[in-house]
Amino acid sequence: MTKLILNRRHFMGTAAAAGAALASPAYLRRAHASGGEVNIWTYNDFVPEAFKDQFEAETGIKVNVRLVDDQGKQFNLLAAEQPNPTVDIMTVAGHRFLQFIDSELLAPLDTSRLSNWGNINPTFSESDWATINGEKWGAPILSGMEVLSYNTELVSEEEAMSWDTLFSEKYAGQTAYIIQDMMSIVMLKMGYDGNMVEYMDDPEKAAAIVEEAKQFLIDKKPLVRKYYDSGAEVQQMFVNQDIALGHSWNGPAAALINDGFPLGMTIPNEGSYGFVYTYNIANNAPNVDNAYTFLNAILASPEIGASMTKASGFISTYKDASNFLTDLEKKSTSFPEEQLANLQFFRAEANELKYSLVDPAVEAVKAA
């Protein structure tokens, strides 16, 4: 098969066109005097290169980005480093807040230090999940969802409207997914609450449901080409035509669509889950002042929100960010109403129960 070259630089190139002013000159002059550094753990493309370069030039603060690909790995690393973490800012999904908060790994966010907090759409900044114990714990930056992505030259949209196609003999050896994410989706597909909130008072039923989902994935293991971890990895598999379809986040899929690759994505009829990524400050962060300088700068304008969408493919939480997207970029970050009706958001109330069961199940599937 002809192999296409995945050009990551192209995905970020348009961010330069949206290199909006980060903050007022006086604000940046004060920040420049401090210099130093800020250490960030985040996903690929969540800090647009154009923004990073401008921020470093105008503040004198060096931005050190360490890429992460899994919330569980990030949690374990941060827990191992406490009480003296090396990180200042990390990216935590809203539905994983409680796990980090209960383990005292995050510091409450002081929004009074963020003059640009009002640039976030209140749907995200003032939502119920964003406030825990009367405190804000993160700045919402991007919203995403679990989708079924497919090569439109190999798979029809009708087929892509069901998760069953991902596990069909027809596409054996041509599929890929993240096991942990698929556990929740498989439970939902089976008619259960993938958030496990319904089973908080019935741990035996919760365990039985996770066991059923685990066994399903083990039974279907001969059909999958690869379990993957990162968005860049699934992008490359599509570009190389190693896979015809796969579970993915909408962000990596949108980036391929915007680059002209024949990719489609759906929220299947059986349903799926949405999530919100936030920037959070670590408890005992070594460079707290620089962390707030960075957060306030990246929240400064809708152009920056648009550049984050252009770079990552995820949907911006910033007010008016869509005004700075092309028609194709708007299309790749939206879904038909009938598909959105299939979507629900991940919830955190039962996370302790859920992940105490799901994490070992994931390892069992890998080892099977």
CSV table of C-alpha atoms in Angstrom, one decimal:
chain,number,residue,atom,x,y,z
A,1,MET,CA,0.0,0.0,0.0
A,2,THR,CA,1.1,3.6,-0.7
A,3,LYS,CA,2.2,5.2,2.6
A,4,LEU,CA,1.3,8.8,3.2
A,5,ILE,CA,3.6,11.0,5.2
A,6,LEU,CA,2.1,12.5,8.4
A,7,ASN,CA,3.3,16.0,8.6
A,8,ARG,CA,2.8,17.2,12.2
A,9,ARG,CA,4.3,20.6,11.3
A,10,HIS,CA,1.5,21.2,8.9
A,11,PHE,CA,-1.1,20.7,11.7
A,12,MET,CA,0.5,23.4,13.8
A,13,GLY,CA,1.4,25.8,11.0
A,14,THR,CA,-1.9,27.6,11.0
A,15,ALA,CA,-1.4,28.4,14.7
A,16,ALA,CA,1.2,31.0,13.7
A,17,ALA,CA,-1.6,32.9,11.8
A,18,ALA,CA,-3.5,33.0,15.1
A,19,GLY,CA,-0.5,34.3,17.1
A,20,ALA,CA,-2.7,36.7,19.1
A,21,ALA,CA,-1.5,39.1,21.7
A,22,LEU,CA,-1.0,37.1,24.9
A,23,ALA,CA,-1.8,39.9,27.4
A,24,SER,CA,-1.2,43.6,28.0
A,25,PRO,CA,2.4,44.9,27.6
A,26,ALA,CA,2.5,46.0,31.2
A,27,TYR,CA,1.5,42.5,32.3
A,28,LEU,CA,4.1,40.9,30.2
A,29,ARG,CA,6.8,43.3,31.3
A,30,ARG,CA,6.1,42.4,34.9
A,31,ALA,CA,6.3,38.7,34.0
A,32,HIS,CA,9.5,39.2,32.1
A,33,ALA,CA,11.2,40.5,35.2
A,34,SER,CA,10.7,37.1,36.9
A,35,GLY,CA,12.1,34.9,34.2
A,36,GLY,CA,12.7,31.3,35.3
A,37,GLU,CA,10.7,28.4,33.9
A,38,VAL,CA,7.4,26.6,34.0
A,39,ASN,CA,7.1,22.9,33.8
A,40,ILE,CA,4.0,21.5,32.0
A,41,TRP,CA,2.8,17.9,31.5
A,42,THR,CA,0.2,17.9,28.7
A,43,TYR,CA,-0.9,16.1,25.5
A,44,ASN,CA,0.6,16.6,22.1
A,45,ASP,CA,-0.3,19.9,20.5
A,46,PHE,CA,-2.1,21.3,23.6
A,47,VAL,CA,0.5,24.1,23.8
A,48,PRO,CA,0.7,25.5,20.2
A,49,GLU,CA,4.3,26.1,19.1
A,50,ALA,CA,3.5,29.7,18.0
A,51,PHE,CA,2.1,30.5,21.4
A,52,LYS,CA,5.0,28.9,23.3
A,53,ASP,CA,7.5,30.8,21.2
A,54,GLN,CA,5.8,34.1,21.7
A,55,PHE,CA,5.2,33.5,25.4
A,56,GLU,CA,8.9,32.7,26.0
A,57,ALA,CA,10.1,35.7,24.0
A,58,GLU,CA,7.8,38.2,25.8
A,59,THR,CA,8.0,36.9,29.3
A,60,GLY,CA,11.5,35.3,29.6
A,61,ILE,CA,9.9,32.3,31.1
A,62,LYS,CA,11.1,29.0,29.6
A,63,VAL,CA,8.3,26.5,28.9
A,64,ASN,CA,9.3,22.9,29.5
A,65,VAL,CA,6.7,20.5,28.0
A,66,ARG,CA,6.6,16.9,28.9
A,67,LEU,CA,4.2,14.9,26.8
A,68,VAL,CA,1.7,12.5,28.5
A,69,ASP,CA,-0.6,10.0,26.9
A,70,ASP,CA,-2.6,8.6,29.8
A,71,GLN,CA,-4.3,10.0,32.8
A,72,GLY,CA,-3.5,7.0,35.0
A,73,LYS,CA,0.3,7.2,34.2
A,74,GLN,CA,0.2,10.9,35.0
A,75,PHE,CA,-1.5,10.3,38.3
A,76,ASN,CA,1.0,7.6,39.3
A,77,LEU,CA,4.0,9.8,38.3
A,78,LEU,CA,2.7,12.8,40.2
A,79,ALA,CA,1.9,10.7,43.3
A,80,ALA,CA,5.4,9.3,43.2
A,81,GLU,CA,6.9,12.8,43.1
A,82,GLN,CA,4.9,14.4,46.0
A,83,PRO,CA,5.5,16.3,48.2
A,84,ASN,CA,8.1,17.8,45.8
A,85,PRO,CA,6.8,17.5,42.3
A,86,THR,CA,8.8,18.6,39.3
A,87,VAL,CA,5.7,19.8,37.5
A,88,ASP,CA,3.8,23.1,37.8
A,89,ILE,CA,0.9,22.6,35.4
A,90,MET,CA,-0.7,19.4,34.2
A,91,THR,CA,-3.6,18.5,32.0
A,92,VAL,CA,-6.3,16.6,33.9
A,93,ALA,CA,-9.6,15.5,32.4
A,94,GLY,CA,-12.6,16.8,34.4
A,95,HIS,CA,-13.9,13.4,35.2
A,96,ARG,CA,-10.6,12.5,36.8
A,97,PHE,CA,-10.5,15.5,39.2
A,98,LEU,CA,-11.6,13.7,42.3
A,99,GLN,CA,-8.9,11.1,42.1
A,100,PHE,CA,-6.2,13.8,42.0
A,101,ILE,CA,-8.0,16.0,44.6
A,102,ASP,CA,-8.6,13.2,47.1
A,103,SER,CA,-4.9,12.3,46.8
A,104,GLU,CA,-3.9,16.0,47.4
A,105,LEU,CA,-2.1,16.2,44.2
A,106,LEU,CA,-3.7,19.4,42.9
A,107,ALA,CA,-3.9,22.9,44.4
A,108,PRO,CA,-7.2,24.9,44.3
A,109,LEU,CA,-7.1,27.4,41.4
A,110,ASP,CA,-7.0,31.0,42.5
A,111,THR,CA,-9.1,32.6,39.7
A,112,SER,CA,-8.5,36.0,41.2
A,113,ARG,CA,-5.0,35.7,39.8
A,114,LEU,CA,-6.4,35.1,36.3
A,115,SER,CA,-7.7,38.3,34.8
A,116,ASN,CA,-8.6,36.4,31.6
A,117,TRP,CA,-10.8,33.8,33.4
A,118,GLY,CA,-13.9,35.4,31.9
A,119,ASN,CA,-12.7,34.5,28.4
A,120,ILE,CA,-13.8,30.9,29.1
A,121,ASN,CA,-17.3,29.9,28.1
A,122,PRO,CA,-19.3,29.7,31.4
A,123,THR,CA,-20.8,26.4,30.1
A,124,PHE,CA,-17.4,25.0,31.0
A,125,SER,CA,-15.9,27.3,33.6
A,126,GLU,CA,-19.0,27.4,35.8
A,127,SER,CA,-20.3,23.9,35.3
A,128,ASP,CA,-21.0,21.6,38.2
A,129,TRP,CA,-18.1,19.2,37.6
A,130,ALA,CA,-15.7,22.2,37.6
A,131,THR,CA,-16.4,23.1,41.3
A,132,ILE,CA,-15.6,20.6,44.0
A,133,ASN,CA,-15.6,21.4,47.7
A,134,GLY,CA,-16.4,25.0,46.8
A,135,GLU,CA,-13.2,25.4,44.9
A,136,LYS,CA,-12.2,25.6,41.2
A,137,TRP,CA,-9.5,23.1,40.4
A,138,GLY,CA,-8.7,23.7,36.7
A,139,ALA,CA,-9.0,26.0,33.7
A,140,PRO,CA,-11.1,24.3,31.0
A,141,ILE,CA,-9.2,24.6,27.7
A,142,LEU,CA,-10.5,21.9,25.3
A,143,SER,CA,-13.5,19.6,25.0
A,144,GLY,CA,-13.5,16.2,23.4
A,145,MET,CA,-15.3,13.0,22.9
A,146,GLU,CA,-14.7,9.3,22.2
A,147,VAL,CA,-15.6,8.7,18.5
A,148,LEU,CA,-15.5,5.9,16.0
A,149,SER,CA,-13.1,7.1,13.3
A,150,TYR,CA,-12.9,5.5,9.9
A,151,ASN,CA,-11.3,5.7,6.5
A,152,THR,CA,-14.1,6.9,4.2
A,153,GLU,CA,-12.6,5.1,1.2
A,154,LEU,CA,-12.8,1.8,3.1
A,155,VAL,CA,-15.7,2.0,5.5
A,156,SER,CA,-19.2,3.4,4.9
A,157,GLU,CA,-20.8,6.0,7.2
A,158,GLU,CA,-23.7,3.5,7.9
A,159,GLU,CA,-21.2,0.9,9.1
A,160,ALA,CA,-19.5,3.6,11.3
A,161,MET,CA,-22.7,4.3,13.1
A,162,SER,CA,-22.3,1.2,15.3
A,163,TRP,CA,-19.5,0.1,17.6
A,164,ASP,CA,-20.2,-3.5,16.5
A,165,THR,CA,-18.4,-2.7,13.2
A,166,LEU,CA,-15.2,-2.2,15.3
A,167,PHE,CA,-15.5,-5.8,16.5
A,168,SER,CA,-16.6,-7.4,13.2
A,169,GLU,CA,-14.9,-10.2,11.3
A,170,LYS,CA,-15.1,-8.0,8.2
A,171,TYR,CA,-12.4,-5.6,9.6
A,172,ALA,CA,-10.3,-8.2,11.5
A,173,GLY,CA,-6.8,-7.0,11.8
A,174,GLN,CA,-7.7,-3.5,10.6
A,175,THR,CA,-8.8,-1.9,13.9
A,176,ALA,CA,-7.3,-0.2,17.0
A,177,TYR,CA,-8.5,1.3,20.2
A,178,ILE,CA,-7.4,2.4,23.7
A,179,ILE,CA,-8.4,-0.4,26.1
A,180,GLN,CA,-9.3,1.7,29.1
A,181,ASP,CA,-11.5,4.0,27.1
A,182,MET,CA,-13.2,1.0,25.4
A,183,MET,CA,-14.1,-0.5,28.7
A,184,SER,CA,-16.5,2.4,29.4
A,185,ILE,CA,-17.8,2.3,25.8
A,186,VAL,CA,-18.4,-1.5,25.9
A,187,MET,CA,-20.3,-1.2,29.2
A,188,LEU,CA,-22.4,1.5,27.6
A,189,LYS,CA,-22.9,-0.6,24.5
A,190,MET,CA,-24.1,-3.5,26.7
A,191,GLY,CA,-26.7,-1.2,28.3
A,192,TYR,CA,-24.9,-0.4,31.5
A,193,ASP,CA,-23.8,2.8,33.1
A,194,GLY,CA,-20.1,3.2,32.0
A,195,ASN,CA,-19.7,5.8,34.6
A,196,MET,CA,-20.7,3.2,37.3
A,197,VAL,CA,-22.6,5.9,39.2
A,198,GLU,CA,-25.7,3.6,39.2
A,199,TYR,CA,-23.7,0.9,41.0
A,200,MET,CA,-22.0,2.8,43.8
A,201,ASP,CA,-24.2,1.0,46.4
A,202,ASP,CA,-23.8,-2.3,44.7
A,203,PRO,CA,-20.1,-3.1,44.2
A,204,GLU,CA,-20.8,-6.7,43.4
A,205,LYS,CA,-22.9,-5.7,40.4
A,206,ALA,CA,-20.2,-3.2,39.3
A,207,ALA,CA,-17.6,-6.0,39.5
A,208,ALA,CA,-19.8,-8.3,37.4
A,209,ILE,CA,-20.4,-5.7,34.7
A,210,VAL,CA,-16.6,-4.9,34.5
A,211,GLU,CA,-15.9,-8.6,34.3
A,212,GLU,CA,-18.4,-9.0,31.4
A,213,ALA,CA,-16.9,-6.1,29.5
A,214,LYS,CA,-13.4,-7.4,30.1
A,215,GLN,CA,-14.3,-10.9,28.8
A,216,PHE,CA,-15.9,-9.3,25.7
A,217,LEU,CA,-12.6,-7.5,24.9
A,218,ILE,CA,-10.6,-10.7,25.6
A,219,ASP,CA,-12.9,-12.6,23.2
A,220,LYS,CA,-12.5,-10.0,20.5
A,221,LYS,CA,-8.7,-9.6,21.0
A,222,PRO,CA,-7.9,-11.8,17.9
A,223,LEU,CA,-9.7,-9.1,15.8
A,224,VAL,CA,-7.8,-6.0,16.8
A,225,ARG,CA,-4.6,-5.0,15.1
A,226,LYS,CA,-3.2,-2.9,18.0
A,227,TYR,CA,-4.0,-1.4,21.4
A,228,TYR,CA,-2.6,2.1,21.3
A,229,ASP,CA,-1.9,4.9,23.8
A,230,SER,CA,-1.6,8.3,22.0
A,231,GLY,CA,-3.4,10.3,19.4
A,232,ALA,CA,-0.3,10.6,17.3
A,233,GLU,CA,-0.1,6.8,17.2
A,234,VAL,CA,-3.6,6.3,15.8
A,235,GLN,CA,-3.1,9.1,13.3
A,236,GLN,CA,0.0,7.3,12.0
A,237,MET,CA,-1.8,4.0,11.7
A,238,PHE,CA,-4.6,5.6,9.6
A,239,VAL,CA,-2.1,7.4,7.4
A,240,ASN,CA,-0.1,4.2,6.9
A,241,GLN,CA,-3.4,2.4,6.1
A,242,ASP,CA,-2.5,-0.1,8.8
A,243,ILE,CA,-6.1,0.3,10.0
A,244,ALA,CA,-9.4,1.0,8.4
A,245,LEU,CA,-11.3,2.2,11.5
A,246,GLY,CA,-10.7,2.6,15.2
A,247,HIS,CA,-11.8,4.2,18.4
A,248,SER,CA,-10.2,7.6,18.9
A,249,TRP,CA,-10.6,11.0,20.5
A,250,ASN,CA,-12.1,13.5,18.1
A,251,GLY,CA,-9.1,15.8,18.3
A,252,PRO,CA,-6.6,13.6,16.5
A,253,ALA,CA,-9.3,12.6,14.0
A,254,ALA,CA,-10.1,16.3,13.3
A,255,ALA,CA,-6.4,17.0,12.7
A,256,LEU,CA,-6.3,14.4,9.9
A,257,ILE,CA,-9.5,15.6,8.4
A,258,ASN,CA,-8.1,19.2,8.2
A,259,ASP,CA,-5.0,17.8,6.6
A,260,GLY,CA,-7.1,16.4,3.8
A,261,PHE,CA,-7.0,12.7,4.8
A,262,PRO,CA,-10.2,10.8,3.9
A,263,LEU,CA,-11.3,10.3,7.4
A,264,GLY,CA,-14.8,10.5,9.0
A,265,MET,CA,-15.9,10.2,12.6
A,266,THR,CA,-19.2,9.4,14.3
A,267,ILE,CA,-20.8,9.2,17.7
A,268,PRO,CA,-22.3,5.7,17.2
A,269,ASN,CA,-25.9,4.9,17.9
A,270,GLU,CA,-25.0,2.9,21.0
A,271,GLY,CA,-23.6,6.1,22.5
A,272,SER,CA,-20.3,7.5,23.7
A,273,TYR,CA,-18.7,9.8,26.2
A,274,GLY,CA,-17.5,13.4,26.2
A,275,PHE,CA,-14.8,15.0,28.4
A,276,VAL,CA,-13.2,18.3,29.1
A,277,TYR,CA,-9.4,18.8,29.4
A,278,THR,CA,-8.3,21.4,32.0
A,279,TYR,CA,-5.0,23.0,33.0
A,280,ASN,CA,-4.3,22.4,36.7
A,281,ILE,CA,-1.7,23.5,39.1
A,282,ALA,CA,0.1,20.9,41.1
A,283,ASN,CA,0.1,20.9,44.8
A,284,ASN,CA,3.5,22.2,46.0
A,285,ALA,CA,4.3,23.3,42.4
A,286,PRO,CA,7.9,24.7,42.3
A,287,ASN,CA,7.1,27.7,40.0
A,288,VAL,CA,3.6,28.8,41.1
A,289,ASP,CA,3.9,32.4,40.0
A,290,ASN,CA,5.1,31.4,36.6
A,291,ALA,CA,2.3,28.9,36.3
A,292,TYR,CA,-0.3,31.6,36.8
A,293,THR,CA,1.5,33.8,34.3
A,294,PHE,CA,1.3,31.0,31.8
A,295,LEU,CA,-2.4,30.3,32.5
A,296,ASN,CA,-3.4,33.9,32.2
A,297,ALA,CA,-1.5,34.3,29.0
A,298,ILE,CA,-3.0,31.2,27.3
A,299,LEU,CA,-6.5,32.4,28.3
A,300,ALA,CA,-6.0,35.8,26.9
A,301,SER,CA,-7.9,35.7,23.6
A,302,PRO,CA,-10.3,33.6,21.4
A,303,GLU,CA,-7.5,33.6,18.7
A,304,ILE,CA,-5.4,31.5,21.1
A,305,GLY,CA,-8.3,29.2,21.8
A,306,ALA,CA,-8.7,28.8,18.0
A,307,SER,CA,-5.0,28.1,17.6
A,308,MET,CA,-5.3,25.3,20.2
A,309,THR,CA,-8.2,23.8,18.3
A,310,LYS,CA,-6.2,24.1,15.0
A,311,ALA,CA,-3.2,22.4,16.6
A,312,SER,CA,-5.0,19.6,18.6
A,313,GLY,CA,-8.3,19.2,16.8
A,314,PHE,CA,-10.3,19.4,20.0
A,315,ILE,CA,-13.1,21.9,20.6
A,316,SER,CA,-12.1,25.1,22.2
A,317,THR,CA,-13.8,26.2,25.5
A,318,TYR,CA,-13.0,29.9,24.7
A,319,LYS,CA,-15.8,32.4,23.9
A,320,ASP,CA,-15.9,33.2,20.2
A,321,ALA,CA,-13.0,30.9,19.3
A,322,SER,CA,-14.9,29.4,16.4
A,323,ASN,CA,-14.9,32.9,14.7
A,324,PHE,CA,-11.2,32.2,13.9
A,325,LEU,CA,-11.7,28.8,12.4
A,326,THR,CA,-12.1,28.0,8.7
A,327,ASP,CA,-15.2,26.3,7.4
A,328,LEU,CA,-13.4,22.9,7.3
A,329,GLU,CA,-12.1,23.4,10.8
A,330,LYS,CA,-15.6,24.2,12.1
A,331,LYS,CA,-16.9,21.1,10.3
A,332,SER,CA,-14.3,18.8,11.8
A,333,THR,CA,-15.1,20.0,15.3
A,334,SER,CA,-18.9,19.6,15.1
A,335,PHE,CA,-21.4,16.8,14.9
A,336,PRO,CA,-25.0,16.4,13.7
A,337,GLU,CA,-27.6,17.0,16.4
A,338,GLU,CA,-28.8,13.4,16.1
A,339,GLN,CA,-25.4,12.1,16.9
A,340,LEU,CA,-24.8,14.6,19.8
A,341,ALA,CA,-28.0,13.1,21.3
A,342,ASN,CA,-26.0,9.9,21.7
A,343,LEU,CA,-23.4,11.6,23.8
A,344,GLN,CA,-23.1,11.8,27.6
A,345,PHE,CA,-20.2,13.2,29.7
A,346,PHE,CA,-17.9,11.2,31.9
A,347,ARG,CA,-18.7,11.6,35.5
A,348,ALA,CA,-16.5,11.4,38.6
A,349,GLU,CA,-18.7,10.4,41.5
A,350,ALA,CA,-17.9,6.6,41.2
A,351,ASN,CA,-14.3,6.9,40.0
A,352,GLU,CA,-12.8,5.2,43.0
A,353,LEU,CA,-15.1,2.2,42.5
A,354,LYS,CA,-14.8,2.3,38.7
A,355,TYR,CA,-11.0,2.5,38.3
A,356,SER,CA,-10.4,0.0,41.1
A,357,LEU,CA,-12.1,-2.4,38.8
A,358,VAL,CA,-11.3,-1.1,35.4
A,359,ASP,CA,-7.5,-0.7,35.8
A,360,PRO,CA,-6.9,-4.3,36.7
A,361,ALA,CA,-9.3,-5.4,33.9
A,362,VAL,CA,-7.3,-3.4,31.4
A,363,GLU,CA,-4.1,-5.2,32.4
A,364,ALA,CA,-5.9,-8.5,32.2
A,365,VAL,CA,-7.0,-7.8,28.6
A,366,LYS,CA,-3.5,-6.9,27.6
A,367,ALA,CA,-2.1,-10.0,29.2
A,368,ALA,CA,-4.7,-12.4,27.8
